[in-house]
mmCIF file of C-alpha atoms in Angstrom:
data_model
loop_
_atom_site.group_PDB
_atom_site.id
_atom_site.type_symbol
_atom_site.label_atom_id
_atom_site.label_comp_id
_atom_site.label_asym_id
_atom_site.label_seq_id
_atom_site.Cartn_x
_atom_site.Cartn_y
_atom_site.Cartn_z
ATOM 1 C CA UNK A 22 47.504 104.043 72.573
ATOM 2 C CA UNK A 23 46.619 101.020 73.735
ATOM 3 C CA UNK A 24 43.061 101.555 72.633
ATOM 4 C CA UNK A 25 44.160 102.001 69.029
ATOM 5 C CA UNK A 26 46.404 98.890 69.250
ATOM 6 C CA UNK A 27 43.670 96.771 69.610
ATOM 7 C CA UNK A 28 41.178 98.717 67.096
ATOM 8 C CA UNK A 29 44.060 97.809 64.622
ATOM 9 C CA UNK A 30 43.931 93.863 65.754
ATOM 10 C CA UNK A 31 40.547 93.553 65.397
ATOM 11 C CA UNK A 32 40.299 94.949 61.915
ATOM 12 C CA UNK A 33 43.228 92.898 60.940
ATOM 13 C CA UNK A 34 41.165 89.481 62.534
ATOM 14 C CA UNK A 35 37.966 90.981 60.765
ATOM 15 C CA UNK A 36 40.035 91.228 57.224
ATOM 16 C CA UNK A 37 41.443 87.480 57.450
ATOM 17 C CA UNK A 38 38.508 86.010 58.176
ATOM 18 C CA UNK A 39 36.657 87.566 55.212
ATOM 19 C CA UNK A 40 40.209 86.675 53.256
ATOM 20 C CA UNK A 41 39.198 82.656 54.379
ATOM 21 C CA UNK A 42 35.169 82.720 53.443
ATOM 22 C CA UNK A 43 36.439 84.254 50.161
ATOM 23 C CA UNK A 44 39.062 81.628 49.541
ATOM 24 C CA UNK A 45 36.775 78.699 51.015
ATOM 25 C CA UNK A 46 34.032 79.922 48.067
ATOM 26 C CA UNK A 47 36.944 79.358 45.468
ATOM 27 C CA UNK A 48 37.926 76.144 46.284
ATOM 28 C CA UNK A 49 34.168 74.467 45.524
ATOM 29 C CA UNK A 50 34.490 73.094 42.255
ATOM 30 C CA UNK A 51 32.388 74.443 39.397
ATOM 31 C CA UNK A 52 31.417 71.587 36.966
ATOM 32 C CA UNK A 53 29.001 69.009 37.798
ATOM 33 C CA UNK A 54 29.917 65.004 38.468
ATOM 34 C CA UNK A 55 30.160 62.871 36.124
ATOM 35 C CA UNK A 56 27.534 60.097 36.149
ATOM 36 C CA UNK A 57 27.415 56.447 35.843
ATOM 37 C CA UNK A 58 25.224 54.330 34.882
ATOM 38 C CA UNK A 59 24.374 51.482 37.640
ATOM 39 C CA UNK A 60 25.507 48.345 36.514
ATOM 40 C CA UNK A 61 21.830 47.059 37.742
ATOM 41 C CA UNK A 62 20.717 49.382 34.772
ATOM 42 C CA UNK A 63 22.677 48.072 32.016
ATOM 43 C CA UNK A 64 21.030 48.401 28.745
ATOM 44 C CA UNK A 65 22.334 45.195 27.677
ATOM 45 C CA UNK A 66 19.936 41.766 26.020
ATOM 46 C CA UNK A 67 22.335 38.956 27.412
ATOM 47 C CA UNK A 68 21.566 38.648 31.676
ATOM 48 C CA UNK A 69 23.422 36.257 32.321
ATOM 49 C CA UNK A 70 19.889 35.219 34.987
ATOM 50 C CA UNK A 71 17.457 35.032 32.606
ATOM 51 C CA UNK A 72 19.121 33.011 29.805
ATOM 52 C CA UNK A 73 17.876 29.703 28.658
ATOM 53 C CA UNK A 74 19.023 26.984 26.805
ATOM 54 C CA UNK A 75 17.186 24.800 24.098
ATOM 55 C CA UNK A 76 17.788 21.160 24.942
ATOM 56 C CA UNK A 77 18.319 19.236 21.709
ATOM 57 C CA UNK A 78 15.626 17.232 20.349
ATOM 58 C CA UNK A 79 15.982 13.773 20.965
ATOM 59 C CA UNK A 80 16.340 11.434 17.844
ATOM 60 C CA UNK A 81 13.635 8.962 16.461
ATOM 61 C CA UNK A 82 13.509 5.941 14.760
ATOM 62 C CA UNK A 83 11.632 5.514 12.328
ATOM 63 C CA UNK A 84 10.036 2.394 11.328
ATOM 64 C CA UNK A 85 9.195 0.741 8.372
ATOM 65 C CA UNK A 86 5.213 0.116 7.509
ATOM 66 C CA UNK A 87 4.672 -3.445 8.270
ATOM 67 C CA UNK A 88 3.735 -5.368 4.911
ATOM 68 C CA UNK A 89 0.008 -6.013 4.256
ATOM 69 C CA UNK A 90 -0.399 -10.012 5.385
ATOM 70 C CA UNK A 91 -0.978 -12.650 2.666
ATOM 71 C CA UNK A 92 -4.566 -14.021 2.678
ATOM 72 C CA UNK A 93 -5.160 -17.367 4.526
ATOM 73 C CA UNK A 94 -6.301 -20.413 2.348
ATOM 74 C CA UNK A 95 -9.784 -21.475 3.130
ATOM 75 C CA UNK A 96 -11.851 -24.588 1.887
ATOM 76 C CA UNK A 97 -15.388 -24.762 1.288
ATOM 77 C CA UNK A 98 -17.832 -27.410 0.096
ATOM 78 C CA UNK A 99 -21.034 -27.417 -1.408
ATOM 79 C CA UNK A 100 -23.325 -30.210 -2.884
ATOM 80 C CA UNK A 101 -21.685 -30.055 -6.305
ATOM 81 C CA UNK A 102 -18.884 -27.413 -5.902
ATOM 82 C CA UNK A 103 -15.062 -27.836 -3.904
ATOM 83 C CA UNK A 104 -12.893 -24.672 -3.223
ATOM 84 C CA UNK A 105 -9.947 -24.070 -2.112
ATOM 85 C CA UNK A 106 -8.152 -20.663 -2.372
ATOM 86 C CA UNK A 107 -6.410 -17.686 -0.710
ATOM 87 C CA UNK A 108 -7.993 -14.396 -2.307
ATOM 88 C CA UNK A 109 -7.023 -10.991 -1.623
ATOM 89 C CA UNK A 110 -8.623 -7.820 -2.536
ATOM 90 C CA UNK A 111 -7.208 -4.693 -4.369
ATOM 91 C CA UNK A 112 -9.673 -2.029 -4.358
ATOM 92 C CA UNK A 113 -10.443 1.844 -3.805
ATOM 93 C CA UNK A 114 -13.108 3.575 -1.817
ATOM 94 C CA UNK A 115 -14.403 7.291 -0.747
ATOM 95 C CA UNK A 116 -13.220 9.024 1.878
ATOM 96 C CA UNK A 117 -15.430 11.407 4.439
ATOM 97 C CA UNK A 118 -13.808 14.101 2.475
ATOM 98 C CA UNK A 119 -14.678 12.768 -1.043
ATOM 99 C CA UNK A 120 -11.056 11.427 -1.819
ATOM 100 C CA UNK A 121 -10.698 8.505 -3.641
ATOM 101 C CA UNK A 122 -8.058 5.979 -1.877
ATOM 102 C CA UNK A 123 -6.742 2.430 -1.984
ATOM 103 C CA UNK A 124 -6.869 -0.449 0.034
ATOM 104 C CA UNK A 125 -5.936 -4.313 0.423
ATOM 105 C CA UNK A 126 -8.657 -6.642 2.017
ATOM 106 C CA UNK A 127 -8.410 -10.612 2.117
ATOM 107 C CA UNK A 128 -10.935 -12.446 1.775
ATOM 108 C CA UNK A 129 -11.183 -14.683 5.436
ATOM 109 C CA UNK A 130 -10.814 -18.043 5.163
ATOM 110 C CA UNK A 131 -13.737 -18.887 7.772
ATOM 111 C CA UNK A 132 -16.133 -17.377 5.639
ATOM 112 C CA UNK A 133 -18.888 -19.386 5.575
ATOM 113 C CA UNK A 134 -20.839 -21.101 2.444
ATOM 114 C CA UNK A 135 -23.982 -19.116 2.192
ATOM 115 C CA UNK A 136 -25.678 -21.177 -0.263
ATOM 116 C CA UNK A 137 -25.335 -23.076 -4.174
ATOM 117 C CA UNK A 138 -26.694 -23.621 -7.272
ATOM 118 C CA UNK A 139 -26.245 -27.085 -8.259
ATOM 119 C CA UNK A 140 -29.657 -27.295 -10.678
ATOM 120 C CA UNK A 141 -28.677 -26.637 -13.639
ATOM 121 C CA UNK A 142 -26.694 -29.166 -16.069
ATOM 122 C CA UNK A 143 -24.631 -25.818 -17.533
ATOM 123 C CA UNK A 144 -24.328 -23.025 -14.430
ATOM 124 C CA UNK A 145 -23.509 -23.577 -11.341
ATOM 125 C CA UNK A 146 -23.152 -21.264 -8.225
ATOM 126 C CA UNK A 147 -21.699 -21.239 -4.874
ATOM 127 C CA UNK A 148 -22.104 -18.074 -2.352
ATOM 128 C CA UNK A 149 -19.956 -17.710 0.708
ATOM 129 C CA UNK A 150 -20.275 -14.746 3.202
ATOM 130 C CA UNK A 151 -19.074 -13.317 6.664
ATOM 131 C CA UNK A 152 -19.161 -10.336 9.028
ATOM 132 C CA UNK A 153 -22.131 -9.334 11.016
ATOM 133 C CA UNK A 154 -25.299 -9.661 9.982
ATOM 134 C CA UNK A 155 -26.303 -5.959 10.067
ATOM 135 C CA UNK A 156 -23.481 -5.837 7.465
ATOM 136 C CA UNK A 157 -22.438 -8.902 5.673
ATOM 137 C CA UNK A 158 -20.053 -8.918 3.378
ATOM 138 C CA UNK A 159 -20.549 -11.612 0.632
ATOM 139 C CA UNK A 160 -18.187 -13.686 -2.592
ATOM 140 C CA UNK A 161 -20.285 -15.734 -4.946
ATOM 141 C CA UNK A 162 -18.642 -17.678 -7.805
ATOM 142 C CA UNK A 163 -20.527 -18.856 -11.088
ATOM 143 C CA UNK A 164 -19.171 -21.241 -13.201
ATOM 144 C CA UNK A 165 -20.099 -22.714 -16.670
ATOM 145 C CA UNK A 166 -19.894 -25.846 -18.689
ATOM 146 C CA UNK A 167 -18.624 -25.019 -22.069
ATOM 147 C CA UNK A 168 -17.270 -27.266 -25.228
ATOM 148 C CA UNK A 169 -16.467 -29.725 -22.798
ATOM 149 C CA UNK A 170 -14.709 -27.516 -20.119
ATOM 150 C CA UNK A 171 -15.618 -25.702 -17.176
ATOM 151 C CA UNK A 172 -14.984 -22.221 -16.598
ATOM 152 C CA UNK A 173 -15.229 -19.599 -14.686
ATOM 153 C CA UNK A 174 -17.605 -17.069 -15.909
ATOM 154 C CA UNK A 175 -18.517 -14.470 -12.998
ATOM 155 C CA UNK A 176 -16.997 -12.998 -9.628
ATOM 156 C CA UNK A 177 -19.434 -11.015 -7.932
ATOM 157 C CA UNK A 178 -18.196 -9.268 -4.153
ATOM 158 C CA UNK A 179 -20.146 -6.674 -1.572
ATOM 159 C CA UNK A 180 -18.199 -5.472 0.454
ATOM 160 C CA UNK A 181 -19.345 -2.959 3.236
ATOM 161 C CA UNK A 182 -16.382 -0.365 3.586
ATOM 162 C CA UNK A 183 -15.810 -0.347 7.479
ATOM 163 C CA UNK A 184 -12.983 -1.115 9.780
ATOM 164 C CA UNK A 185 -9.361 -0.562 10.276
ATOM 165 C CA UNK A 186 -8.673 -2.024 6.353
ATOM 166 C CA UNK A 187 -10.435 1.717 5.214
ATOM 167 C CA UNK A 188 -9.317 4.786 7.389
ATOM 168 C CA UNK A 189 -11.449 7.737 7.168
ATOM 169 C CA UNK A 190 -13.807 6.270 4.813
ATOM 170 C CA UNK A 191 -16.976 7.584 3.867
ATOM 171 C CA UNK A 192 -19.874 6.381 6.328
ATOM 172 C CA UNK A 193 -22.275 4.154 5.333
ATOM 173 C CA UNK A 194 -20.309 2.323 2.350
ATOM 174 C CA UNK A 195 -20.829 -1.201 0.340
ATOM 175 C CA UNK A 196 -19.137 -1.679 -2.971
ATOM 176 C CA UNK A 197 -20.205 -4.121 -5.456
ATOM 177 C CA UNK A 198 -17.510 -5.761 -7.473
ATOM 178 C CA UNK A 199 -17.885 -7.826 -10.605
ATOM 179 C CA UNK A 200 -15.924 -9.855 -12.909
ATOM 180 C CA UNK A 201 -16.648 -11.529 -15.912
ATOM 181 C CA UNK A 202 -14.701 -13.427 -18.317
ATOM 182 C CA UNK A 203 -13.659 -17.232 -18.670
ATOM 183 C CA UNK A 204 -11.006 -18.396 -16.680
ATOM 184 C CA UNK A 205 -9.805 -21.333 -14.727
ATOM 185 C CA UNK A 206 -10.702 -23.190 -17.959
ATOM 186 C CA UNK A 207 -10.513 -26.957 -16.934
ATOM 187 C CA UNK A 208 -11.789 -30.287 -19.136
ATOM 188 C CA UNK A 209 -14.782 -31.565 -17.731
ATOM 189 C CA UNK A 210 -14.410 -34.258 -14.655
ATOM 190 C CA UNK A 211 -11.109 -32.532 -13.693
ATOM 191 C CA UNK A 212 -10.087 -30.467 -10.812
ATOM 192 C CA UNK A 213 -8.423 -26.613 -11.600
ATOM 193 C CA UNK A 214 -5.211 -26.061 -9.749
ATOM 194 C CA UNK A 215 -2.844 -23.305 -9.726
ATOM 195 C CA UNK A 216 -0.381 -22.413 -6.822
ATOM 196 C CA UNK A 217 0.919 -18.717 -8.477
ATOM 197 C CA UNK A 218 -1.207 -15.995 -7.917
ATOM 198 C CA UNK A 219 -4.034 -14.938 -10.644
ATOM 199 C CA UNK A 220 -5.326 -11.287 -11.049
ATOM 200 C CA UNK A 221 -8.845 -10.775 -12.523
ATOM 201 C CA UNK A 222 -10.108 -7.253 -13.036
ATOM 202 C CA UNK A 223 -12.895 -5.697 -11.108
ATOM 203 C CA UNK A 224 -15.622 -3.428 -12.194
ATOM 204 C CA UNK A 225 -18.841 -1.721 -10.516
ATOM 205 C CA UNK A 226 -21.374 -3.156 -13.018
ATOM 206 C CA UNK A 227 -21.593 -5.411 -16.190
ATOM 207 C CA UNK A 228 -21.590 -2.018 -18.294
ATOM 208 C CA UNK A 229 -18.498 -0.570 -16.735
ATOM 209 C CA UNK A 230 -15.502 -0.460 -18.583
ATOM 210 C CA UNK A 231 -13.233 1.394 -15.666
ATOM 211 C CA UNK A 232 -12.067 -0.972 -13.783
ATOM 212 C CA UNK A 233 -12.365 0.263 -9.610
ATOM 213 C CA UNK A 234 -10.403 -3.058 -8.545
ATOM 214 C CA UNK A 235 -8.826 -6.645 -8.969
ATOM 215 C CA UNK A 236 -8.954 -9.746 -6.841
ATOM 216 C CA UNK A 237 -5.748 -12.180 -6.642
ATOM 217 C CA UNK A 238 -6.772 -15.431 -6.556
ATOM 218 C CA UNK A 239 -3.423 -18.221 -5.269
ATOM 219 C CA UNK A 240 -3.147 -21.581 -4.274
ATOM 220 C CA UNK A 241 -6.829 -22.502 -6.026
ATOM 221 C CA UNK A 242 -8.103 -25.868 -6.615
ATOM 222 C CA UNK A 243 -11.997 -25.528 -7.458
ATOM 223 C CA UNK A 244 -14.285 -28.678 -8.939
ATOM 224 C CA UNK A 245 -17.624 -27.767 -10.026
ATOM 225 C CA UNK A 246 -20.072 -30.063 -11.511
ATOM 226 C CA UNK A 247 -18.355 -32.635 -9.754
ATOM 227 C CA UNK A 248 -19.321 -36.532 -9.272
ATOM 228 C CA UNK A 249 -18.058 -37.019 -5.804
ATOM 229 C CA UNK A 250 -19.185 -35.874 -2.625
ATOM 230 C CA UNK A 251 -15.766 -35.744 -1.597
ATOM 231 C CA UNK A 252 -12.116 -34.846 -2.313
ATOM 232 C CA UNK A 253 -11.177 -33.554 -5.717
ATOM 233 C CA UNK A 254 -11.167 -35.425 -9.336
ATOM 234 C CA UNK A 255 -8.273 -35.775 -11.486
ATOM 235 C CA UNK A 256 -5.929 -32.632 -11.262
ATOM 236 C CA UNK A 257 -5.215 -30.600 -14.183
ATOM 237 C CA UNK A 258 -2.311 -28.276 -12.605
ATOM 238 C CA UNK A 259 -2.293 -24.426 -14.456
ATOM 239 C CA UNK A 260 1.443 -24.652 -15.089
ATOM 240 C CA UNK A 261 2.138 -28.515 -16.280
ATOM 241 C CA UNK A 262 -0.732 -27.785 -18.773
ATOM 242 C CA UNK A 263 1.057 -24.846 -20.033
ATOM 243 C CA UNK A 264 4.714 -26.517 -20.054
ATOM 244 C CA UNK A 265 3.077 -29.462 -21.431
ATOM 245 C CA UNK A 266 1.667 -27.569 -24.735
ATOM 246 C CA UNK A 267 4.996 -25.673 -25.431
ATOM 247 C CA UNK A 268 7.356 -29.003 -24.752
ATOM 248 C CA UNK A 269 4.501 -30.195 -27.603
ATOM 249 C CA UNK A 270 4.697 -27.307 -29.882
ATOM 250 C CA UNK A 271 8.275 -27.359 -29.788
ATOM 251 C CA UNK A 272 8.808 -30.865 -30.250
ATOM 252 C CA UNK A 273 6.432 -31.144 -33.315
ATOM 253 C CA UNK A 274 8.134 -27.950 -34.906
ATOM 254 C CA UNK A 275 11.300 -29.977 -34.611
ATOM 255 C CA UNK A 276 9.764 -33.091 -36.273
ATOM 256 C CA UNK A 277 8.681 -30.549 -39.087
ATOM 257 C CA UNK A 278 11.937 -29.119 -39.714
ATOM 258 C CA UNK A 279 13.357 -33.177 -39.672
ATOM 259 C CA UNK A 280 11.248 -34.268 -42.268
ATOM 260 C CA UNK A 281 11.445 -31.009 -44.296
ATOM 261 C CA UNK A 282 15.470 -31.556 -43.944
ATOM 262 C CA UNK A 283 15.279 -35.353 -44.693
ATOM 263 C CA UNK A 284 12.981 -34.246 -48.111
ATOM 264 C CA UNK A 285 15.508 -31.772 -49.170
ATOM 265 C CA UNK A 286 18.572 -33.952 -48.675
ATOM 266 C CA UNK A 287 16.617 -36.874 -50.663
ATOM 267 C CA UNK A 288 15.670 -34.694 -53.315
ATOM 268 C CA UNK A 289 19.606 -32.996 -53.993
ATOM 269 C CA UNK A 290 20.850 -36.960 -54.085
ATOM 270 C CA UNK A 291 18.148 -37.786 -56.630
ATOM 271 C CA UNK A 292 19.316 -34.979 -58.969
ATOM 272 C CA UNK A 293 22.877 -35.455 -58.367
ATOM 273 C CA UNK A 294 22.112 -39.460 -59.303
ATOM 274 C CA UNK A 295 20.383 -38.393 -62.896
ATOM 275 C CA UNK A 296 23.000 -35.863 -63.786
ATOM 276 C CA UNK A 297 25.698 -38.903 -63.183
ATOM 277 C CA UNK A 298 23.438 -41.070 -65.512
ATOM 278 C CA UNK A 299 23.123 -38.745 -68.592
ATOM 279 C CA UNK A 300 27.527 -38.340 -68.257
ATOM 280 C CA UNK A 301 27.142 -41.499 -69.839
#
């Protein structure tokens, strides 16, 4: 009896313990975890690390190009020629890249005087140069006595194109520069002055018709075929000559209109007197 009691315990222990595997196998879940993505994984462009910031570009001045200086006056003597004048230079030039540009030189004022022409009774010549003497640049002047004036007749410049006054300008470079024409008229034994500014076209040769240039010419007095060995003759001023011919023009049109007025009066009272006659 006893025997059987305990078969029955055992088989009841056996039964619950297969009852608690079984029940321990249904509890375990049956769908898999969810997963996250690591936040070190984040698909994301902005890390907040690795951003950068554009600083602000700073602001410039800008300044204006400085004006192109007037030329200097110079004065230069020669046995039968004085000259004074500030001359500047208008004129265009090659570049390395065959361009054609502009540029302003002046004409220094301690050029030297190269040499004259004092020999002949109606030309004479006076040559000034400067720069070094592997390239010399060079202004000669030629002026002519004419119907009792003096003129002058020809401007003739070479210039080598160098320096700071021609950027990127073709190597190896001289213009020639050429004016003629009669100007600076001035009666004979006088001195030409003119303080305004004078602009005289510039061509490559006698021929040329296109003009590659012009030279301003201010504050000039010049004296050729002068008397004196020094200072400068009687002055016949540029502007008082002109004022002085239209104050002349003016004044004789007036006296013309006068007289003409004066004729036609006379002539109305002369009528008006022989009509009262014949009344009677």
């Amino acid at each position: 009896m006893y025997v059987k009691a305990s078969a029955i315990l055992l088989l009841l222990f056996s039964c619950c313990s297969n009852c608690r595997a079984q029940s321990a196998v249904i509890v375990q879940p049956s769908e898999k975890p969810e997963i996250t993505t690591p936040k070190s994984m984040s698909t994301s462009t902005t890390i907040g690390s690795n951003t950068t910031t554009t600083p602000k570009p700073l602001p410039t001045t800008t300044h204006r190009p400085q004006p192109f200086p007037a030329p200097s006056t110079g004065i230069w003597n020669s046995s039968c020629i004085a000259l004074r004048m500030a001359a500047q230079l208008n004129l265009t030039y090659e570049t390395k890249d065959g361009k054609v540009a502009t540029a302003l030189y002046n004409i220094p004022s301690d050029a030297k005087v190269a040499g004259d022409d004092c020999n002949s009774e109606t030309i004479q010549r006076i040559a000034l140069n400067w720069g070094p003497a592997q390239t010399p640049a060079s202004l000669a002047m030629q002026f002519d006595k004419k119907n009792m004036s003096i003129v002058l007749s020809m401007i003739k410049i070479n210039l080598p194109i160098t320096g700071d006054n021609f950027p990127d300008a073709k190597d190896n470079e001289t213009v020639q520069l050429l004016h003629w024409g009669y100007e600076l008229r001035t009666p004979n034994n006088n001195s030409y002055h003119c303080t305004r500014d004078q602009h005289f076209n510039l061509t490559e040769t006698i021929q040329d018709t296109e003009v590659v240039g012009c030279i301003s010419i201010g504050k000039v007095q010049v004296e050729a075929f002068r008397s004196k060995d020094k200072d400068f003759s009687t002055v016949y001023d540029c502007d008082s000559s002109g004022t002085s011919n239209v104050v002349a023009i003016a004044v004789g049109v007036s006296l013309i209109a006068l007289i003409c007025i004066v004729l036609i009066s006379y002539l109305c009272a002369r009528r008006s007197t022989a009509r009262g006659y014949l009344s009677f």
